[in-house]
XYZ file of C-alpha atoms in Angstrom:
445
model
C -16.442 -43.532 5.629
C -13.191 -43.775 4.371
C -13.006 -46.397 1.402
C -9.047 -46.168 0.449
C -7.132 -48.473 2.223
C -3.150 -47.563 3.073
C -2.447 -50.335 0.701
C -3.931 -48.112 -1.949
C -2.642 -44.873 -0.832
C 1.128 -46.337 -0.633
C 0.700 -48.292 -4.040
C -0.820 -44.778 -5.935
C 2.336 -42.799 -4.698
C 4.549 -45.138 -5.484
C 3.093 -45.461 -9.132
C 2.938 -41.970 -9.744
C 6.961 -42.029 -8.202
C 7.889 -44.514 -11.193
C 5.834 -42.410 -14.062
C 7.439 -39.439 -13.114
C 10.863 -40.764 -12.851
C 10.521 -41.808 -16.432
C 8.867 -38.442 -17.545
C 11.380 -36.420 -15.808
C 14.267 -38.124 -17.195
C 12.435 -37.692 -20.976
C 11.848 -34.085 -20.256
C 15.123 -33.196 -18.462
C 17.320 -35.184 -21.348
C 15.810 -36.073 -24.061
C 16.435 -32.718 -25.993
C 19.691 -32.493 -24.613
C 20.399 -35.845 -25.650
C 18.948 -34.834 -28.990
C 21.001 -31.701 -29.963
C 24.033 -32.893 -27.488
C 24.590 -36.488 -28.117
C 22.774 -37.432 -31.393
C 23.964 -33.773 -33.193
C 20.582 -32.899 -34.735
C 19.859 -29.377 -35.074
C 17.708 -27.611 -32.665
C 15.972 -26.381 -35.465
C 14.607 -29.941 -36.274
C 14.459 -31.167 -32.170
C 12.107 -28.352 -32.213
C 10.350 -29.616 -35.114
C 10.216 -33.007 -34.022
C 8.578 -31.465 -30.821
C 6.140 -29.202 -32.138
C 4.545 -31.970 -34.493
C 4.315 -34.790 -31.328
C 2.670 -32.346 -30.036
C -0.040 -32.239 -32.739
C -1.149 -35.151 -32.635
C -1.201 -35.632 -28.980
C -3.982 -33.428 -29.576
C -5.759 -36.251 -31.290
C -4.163 -39.353 -29.776
C -5.010 -37.907 -25.536
C -8.554 -37.207 -26.102
C -9.086 -40.213 -28.589
C -7.684 -42.749 -25.304
C -9.898 -39.949 -23.153
C -12.984 -41.086 -24.957
C -11.925 -44.995 -25.397
C -10.896 -45.258 -21.462
C -14.579 -43.312 -21.205
C -15.881 -46.264 -22.929
C -14.288 -49.697 -21.340
C -16.031 -52.009 -19.047
C -14.731 -54.966 -17.808
C -15.366 -56.796 -14.540
C -12.024 -55.142 -13.303
C -12.908 -51.124 -13.704
C -13.034 -48.631 -16.206
C -9.088 -47.624 -15.682
C -7.564 -50.655 -14.079
C -7.000 -52.660 -17.828
C -4.435 -49.512 -18.969
C -2.736 -49.592 -15.622
C -2.090 -52.998 -15.996
C -0.891 -52.987 -19.711
C 0.957 -49.330 -19.933
C 3.736 -49.929 -18.167
C 5.725 -52.277 -20.208
C 4.841 -50.284 -23.405
C 6.326 -46.826 -21.780
C 9.533 -49.155 -20.526
C 10.370 -50.091 -23.789
C 10.080 -47.020 -25.710
C 11.566 -44.776 -23.326
C 14.478 -46.789 -23.282
C 14.331 -46.095 -27.420
C 14.601 -43.051 -27.115
C 18.022 -42.635 -25.338
C 19.886 -44.782 -28.125
C 22.312 -43.874 -30.549
C 21.661 -46.414 -33.844
C 23.727 -44.308 -35.495
C 23.525 -44.204 -39.497
C 23.147 -41.159 -41.650
C 22.376 -37.616 -39.905
C 18.206 -38.079 -42.160
C 18.071 -41.618 -40.498
C 18.788 -40.131 -36.791
C 16.445 -37.351 -36.631
C 13.633 -40.283 -38.298
C 14.312 -42.389 -35.014
C 14.392 -39.549 -33.079
C 11.177 -38.530 -34.178
C 9.867 -41.851 -34.292
C 10.798 -42.696 -30.794
C 9.308 -39.219 -29.523
C 5.982 -39.878 -30.767
C 5.955 -43.433 -29.721
C 6.785 -42.423 -26.590
C 3.848 -39.794 -26.055
C 1.442 -42.025 -27.551
C 2.393 -45.366 -24.659
C 2.808 -42.119 -21.854
C -0.820 -41.587 -22.927
C -2.171 -45.070 -21.562
C -1.364 -44.979 -18.432
C -1.298 -41.287 -17.455
C -5.070 -40.396 -18.367
C -6.113 -43.670 -15.943
C -3.610 -43.451 -13.264
C -5.247 -40.017 -12.979
C -9.173 -40.615 -13.669
C -9.074 -43.005 -10.951
C -8.733 -41.050 -8.560
C -11.564 -39.007 -9.187
C -13.725 -42.508 -8.885
C -11.645 -44.049 -5.893
C -13.866 -43.161 -3.169
C -17.595 -40.600 -2.779
C -15.219 -38.298 0.039
C -14.089 -35.273 -1.838
C -11.510 -35.259 0.884
C -10.563 -38.513 0.790
C -10.488 -37.719 -2.950
C -8.313 -35.024 -2.395
C -5.547 -36.452 -0.459
C -5.332 -39.398 -3.160
C -4.388 -36.001 -5.482
C -2.013 -34.803 -2.898
C -0.412 -38.002 -2.661
C -0.181 -38.581 -6.563
C 1.601 -35.094 -6.602
C 3.894 -35.990 -3.863
C 4.626 -39.828 -5.121
C 5.604 -37.386 -8.945
C 7.475 -35.112 -6.727
C 9.227 -37.577 -5.594
C 9.736 -38.995 -8.117
C 11.148 -35.774 -10.098
C 13.729 -35.421 -7.271
C 15.385 -38.934 -8.069
C 15.912 -38.018 -11.064
C 17.403 -34.670 -10.999
C 19.589 -35.617 -7.794
C 20.396 -39.098 -9.016
C 20.697 -39.075 -12.849
C 24.073 -36.779 -12.726
C 25.855 -39.858 -10.842
C 24.261 -42.325 -12.861
C 25.308 -40.587 -16.368
C 29.051 -40.418 -14.489
C 28.841 -43.931 -13.694
C 28.700 -45.101 -17.247
C 30.684 -42.334 -19.042
C 29.662 -39.018 -18.320
C 27.090 -36.784 -19.616
C 29.002 -36.236 -23.224
C 28.674 -40.519 -23.752
C 25.527 -41.857 -25.615
C 25.448 -45.348 -24.184
C 25.912 -43.894 -20.678
C 22.086 -42.570 -21.588
C 20.897 -45.273 -22.701
C 21.773 -47.020 -19.554
C 20.416 -44.571 -17.554
C 16.826 -44.952 -19.569
C 17.201 -48.443 -19.011
C 17.523 -48.553 -15.393
C 14.830 -45.638 -14.861
C 12.144 -46.876 -16.578
C 12.286 -50.877 -15.701
C 12.494 -49.693 -12.055
C 9.715 -47.025 -12.569
C 7.685 -49.731 -14.414
C 7.543 -52.403 -11.255
C 6.156 -49.395 -9.735
C 3.695 -48.530 -12.272
C 1.993 -51.823 -12.861
C 1.643 -52.260 -8.536
C -1.280 -49.624 -9.436
C -3.605 -51.987 -11.899
C -3.196 -55.156 -9.453
C -4.177 -52.682 -5.883
C -6.308 -49.674 -6.545
C -10.379 -49.938 -6.821
C -12.661 -48.283 -8.582
C -16.040 -47.487 -6.416
C -17.722 -44.745 -8.459
C -19.314 -47.502 -10.981
C -20.484 -46.268 -14.367
C -23.276 -46.698 -16.514
C -23.588 -50.179 -17.710
C -23.538 -48.766 -21.474
C -20.175 -46.509 -22.538
C -20.970 -43.289 -23.043
C -21.041 -42.296 -26.950
C -18.220 -40.270 -28.036
C -20.403 -37.407 -29.648
C -22.237 -37.077 -26.265
C -18.666 -37.389 -24.198
C -17.087 -33.874 -25.726
C -19.964 -32.276 -24.156
C -18.384 -32.866 -20.679
C -15.729 -30.405 -21.663
C -17.818 -27.988 -24.207
C -20.274 -27.531 -21.801
C -18.539 -26.722 -18.374
C -17.174 -23.655 -18.579
C -15.205 -23.998 -15.044
C -13.489 -27.079 -16.984
C -12.029 -24.847 -20.045
C -10.981 -21.854 -17.868
C -9.159 -23.996 -15.478
C -7.196 -26.003 -18.829
C -6.069 -22.893 -20.039
C -4.574 -21.474 -16.567
C -3.034 -25.373 -16.348
C -1.528 -25.155 -20.027
C 0.346 -21.885 -18.706
C 1.039 -22.723 -15.108
C 2.256 -26.194 -15.790
C 4.998 -24.351 -17.721
C 6.856 -22.843 -14.588
C 8.298 -26.293 -14.044
C 8.616 -27.705 -17.296
C 10.556 -24.829 -18.656
C 13.213 -25.519 -15.696
C 13.081 -29.137 -15.944
C 14.018 -28.792 -20.137
C 16.788 -26.287 -19.541
C 18.593 -26.991 -16.055
C 21.079 -29.208 -17.512
C 21.903 -26.606 -19.979
C 21.663 -23.869 -17.432
C 23.624 -25.926 -14.817
C 26.243 -25.994 -17.141
C 26.677 -22.788 -18.872
C 25.111 -20.400 -15.840
C 26.739 -22.388 -13.322
C 29.461 -24.152 -14.526
C 28.928 -27.471 -13.690
C 26.238 -30.132 -14.561
C 26.367 -31.285 -10.562
C 24.282 -28.330 -9.856
C 21.503 -30.098 -11.578
C 21.658 -32.598 -8.301
C 20.721 -29.784 -5.940
C 18.157 -28.059 -7.734
C 16.637 -31.617 -7.561
C 16.793 -30.748 -3.936
C 15.563 -27.450 -3.411
C 13.026 -28.591 -5.685
C 12.365 -31.670 -2.911
C 12.411 -29.556 -0.020
C 9.986 -26.554 -1.613
C 7.602 -28.899 -3.718
C 6.595 -31.359 -0.759
C 6.251 -29.107 1.882
C 3.949 -26.935 -0.652
C 1.964 -29.902 -1.354
C 1.784 -31.674 2.723
C -0.082 -28.159 3.319
C -2.044 -27.788 0.862
C -5.335 -30.358 2.622
C -5.290 -28.284 5.389
C -4.751 -24.670 3.568
C -7.670 -26.303 0.635
C -10.231 -27.196 3.503
C -9.294 -23.720 5.167
C -9.636 -21.861 1.954
C -11.304 -21.388 -1.409
C -9.029 -23.234 -3.321
C -9.420 -20.838 -6.221
C -7.962 -18.209 -4.312
C -5.671 -19.927 -2.419
C -4.437 -20.589 -6.074
C -4.185 -17.378 -6.924
C -2.406 -16.215 -3.733
C 0.437 -18.794 -4.864
C 0.685 -18.272 -8.435
C 1.406 -14.586 -7.444
C 3.887 -15.556 -4.957
C 5.586 -18.012 -7.141
C 6.265 -15.019 -9.631
C 7.875 -13.280 -7.112
C 9.972 -15.831 -6.547
C 10.815 -16.322 -9.866
C 11.849 -13.401 -10.552
C 13.811 -12.282 -7.807
C 17.074 -14.736 -8.341
C 17.430 -12.840 -12.122
C 17.562 -9.791 -10.724
C 19.449 -10.199 -6.881
C 22.572 -12.393 -9.311
C 24.206 -13.980 -5.868
C 25.454 -16.779 -7.550
C 24.433 -20.927 -6.820
C 24.005 -20.164 -2.983
C 20.696 -17.786 -3.115
C 19.566 -18.881 -6.430
C 18.850 -22.589 -4.865
C 17.340 -21.277 -1.634
C 15.140 -18.659 -3.538
C 13.847 -21.423 -5.974
C 12.792 -23.910 -2.884
C 10.292 -21.178 -2.003
C 9.489 -21.094 -5.408
C 8.761 -24.991 -5.569
C 6.297 -24.827 -2.468
C 4.284 -22.012 -4.085
C 4.326 -23.912 -7.240
C 3.674 -27.299 -5.456
C 0.358 -25.864 -3.460
C -0.535 -24.591 -7.010
C -1.023 -27.886 -8.784
C -2.796 -29.781 -5.617
C -4.994 -26.608 -5.766
C -5.704 -27.014 -10.046
C -5.784 -30.676 -9.868
C -8.567 -30.685 -7.422
C -10.201 -27.793 -9.290
C -10.347 -30.555 -12.073
C -12.160 -33.440 -10.187
C -14.408 -30.821 -8.787
C -15.215 -29.970 -12.515
C -15.605 -33.640 -13.488
C -18.581 -33.361 -10.219
C -20.344 -30.139 -11.925
C -20.250 -31.850 -15.526
C -22.327 -35.332 -13.950
C -24.428 -32.825 -12.289
C -24.766 -30.683 -15.506
C -24.740 -33.666 -17.689
C -26.089 -36.961 -16.126
C -22.236 -38.699 -16.816
C -18.825 -38.685 -15.746
C -16.183 -38.149 -18.862
C -13.386 -38.438 -15.781
C -11.073 -40.234 -19.041
C -11.832 -37.413 -21.222
C -10.981 -34.790 -18.887
C -8.023 -36.225 -17.537
C -7.127 -36.680 -21.295
C -7.225 -33.264 -21.801
C -4.888 -32.628 -18.820
C -2.551 -35.156 -20.230
C -2.531 -33.020 -22.900
C -2.239 -29.950 -21.368
C 0.949 -31.431 -19.533
C 2.467 -32.667 -22.533
C 1.831 -29.747 -24.361
C 3.880 -27.443 -21.766
C 6.394 -29.235 -21.821
C 6.529 -29.152 -25.760
C 6.122 -25.723 -25.257
C 8.205 -24.956 -22.951
C 11.551 -26.726 -25.470
C 9.871 -24.485 -28.484
C 11.066 -21.397 -25.865
C 14.080 -23.036 -25.222
C 15.003 -24.271 -29.137
C 14.114 -20.788 -30.393
C 16.210 -18.821 -27.706
C 18.936 -21.296 -28.087
C 19.089 -20.265 -31.945
C 18.594 -16.660 -30.960
C 21.785 -17.140 -28.727
C 23.343 -18.209 -31.004
C 24.175 -21.696 -29.293
C 26.130 -24.467 -30.394
C 26.568 -27.762 -29.053
C 29.571 -27.594 -26.385
C 30.597 -23.981 -27.303
C 31.762 -21.464 -24.328
C 29.533 -19.889 -22.668
C 29.974 -16.214 -23.666
C 27.662 -13.259 -21.649
C 24.720 -13.710 -24.170
C 24.039 -17.246 -23.318
C 24.499 -17.103 -19.597
C 21.689 -14.501 -20.016
C 19.648 -16.218 -22.032
C 19.736 -19.119 -20.144
C 18.825 -17.514 -16.812
C 16.131 -16.017 -18.188
C 14.774 -19.044 -19.861
C 14.832 -20.808 -15.721
C 13.641 -17.452 -14.019
C 11.859 -14.569 -16.251
C 10.104 -17.235 -18.059
C 8.308 -18.924 -15.167
C 7.629 -15.745 -13.139
C 5.723 -14.566 -16.942
C 3.861 -18.184 -16.791
C 2.596 -18.082 -13.135
C 1.020 -14.259 -13.636
C -0.365 -15.003 -17.129
C -1.871 -18.422 -15.452
C -3.962 -16.327 -12.835
C -6.064 -14.281 -15.564
C -7.910 -17.334 -16.787
C -9.418 -18.278 -13.235
C -11.882 -15.173 -13.533
C -14.309 -17.437 -15.123
C -13.483 -20.296 -12.903
C -17.069 -19.769 -10.602
C -17.528 -23.003 -8.678
C -17.738 -21.861 -4.941
C -17.415 -24.663 -1.988
C -21.188 -24.307 -1.217
C -21.897 -24.890 -4.568
C -19.635 -27.712 -4.557
C -21.354 -29.627 -1.869
C -24.491 -29.094 -2.711
C -23.430 -30.830 -6.207
C -22.420 -33.744 -4.429
C -25.324 -34.293 -2.478
C -27.212 -34.163 -5.090
C -24.986 -36.719 -6.787
C -25.512 -38.818 -4.047
C -29.228 -39.026 -3.367
C -29.199 -39.380 -8.002
C -26.614 -42.818 -7.277
C -28.724 -44.165 -4.173
C -32.121 -43.564 -6.493
C -30.687 -45.671 -9.208
C -30.814 -42.952 -11.540
């Protein structure tokens, strides 16, 4: 029986579209804004990113546990979907404002605004993904919601990739701080409108126990879940494939291909590749074990990541190969998110309670940590290259940024395959677990 309405599906897709517009804009431009517009040294920016990530390790898990203990008449997750978007929009805009002042003051404001952005992002990100796991009792429906969410997220990334440069040019160009402020305001406000609709429209159909899960007990959702732990390590690494490209693509377009306008074409390659891979994923998952499908996608992704670095050939060939690479990345993302929901069912079967909040809090943390590590790799590489803002590119800079965009993702694809040797959940086992869980719920246990 299909329970998720078309209205919910459209709203869920739109909400993730909006959220990823904000996430992609911050990931793509905040480091460039800090270094080239606010003139903060790349070493200081790297320290800000790492410090924010360390706080996220605490903040994200706490938010997940709070969500798991939340009990309201509209559900566990919907209150946060209603409250979060306005705060995210405001803090996002603050990240792209040049307040002037002393260099030390500029660093302090940048650090505070970036940490606050990570905290407000968490308040929405954990519930919006966690609600997909309680939107239906049907596994295919939940996989469908994950696919729609990922497609919406990809479209959000593409909108920013394709539209950001024209927006910047309309308000003064890529070297104008006020242009970034205007872009941030337009993106953040329009995204927040899409995001808040999720709180009004989406429904939670798997009800939690009346009593909230104690914090000490909830942590065992992770500690006693070997498939989840293996998957988390793999997710951390594979997430870096796209995040390293997002943080480096502006530098790459400007200093390797010679024109910031190529960011738009990278975005077009992303949408064609990612959406194709994601759209094919549900049918592929129904036919093959998603673990092995993930491994095949990663292997193919590694090859297509490395090829442009070896072959050269300029932007046209690079964009074509990147398109195929994004397709494999899309398949890997859908498989990994679907396996994440399988690990929640496994934890409920083993422990007797569902910890969606803490599981997706780890997913949020890993996403942000991968972005932070990507920024750290970029910052360290720029230091080693002798990068200075607005410099004339030389061979060292060109090769360096090319390696970051092509070689690093290839290595990440390969490394993400190793932890999956410990992921043991099979389709037949999962089907048996779901039947047992349905029997328990029917019996009121």
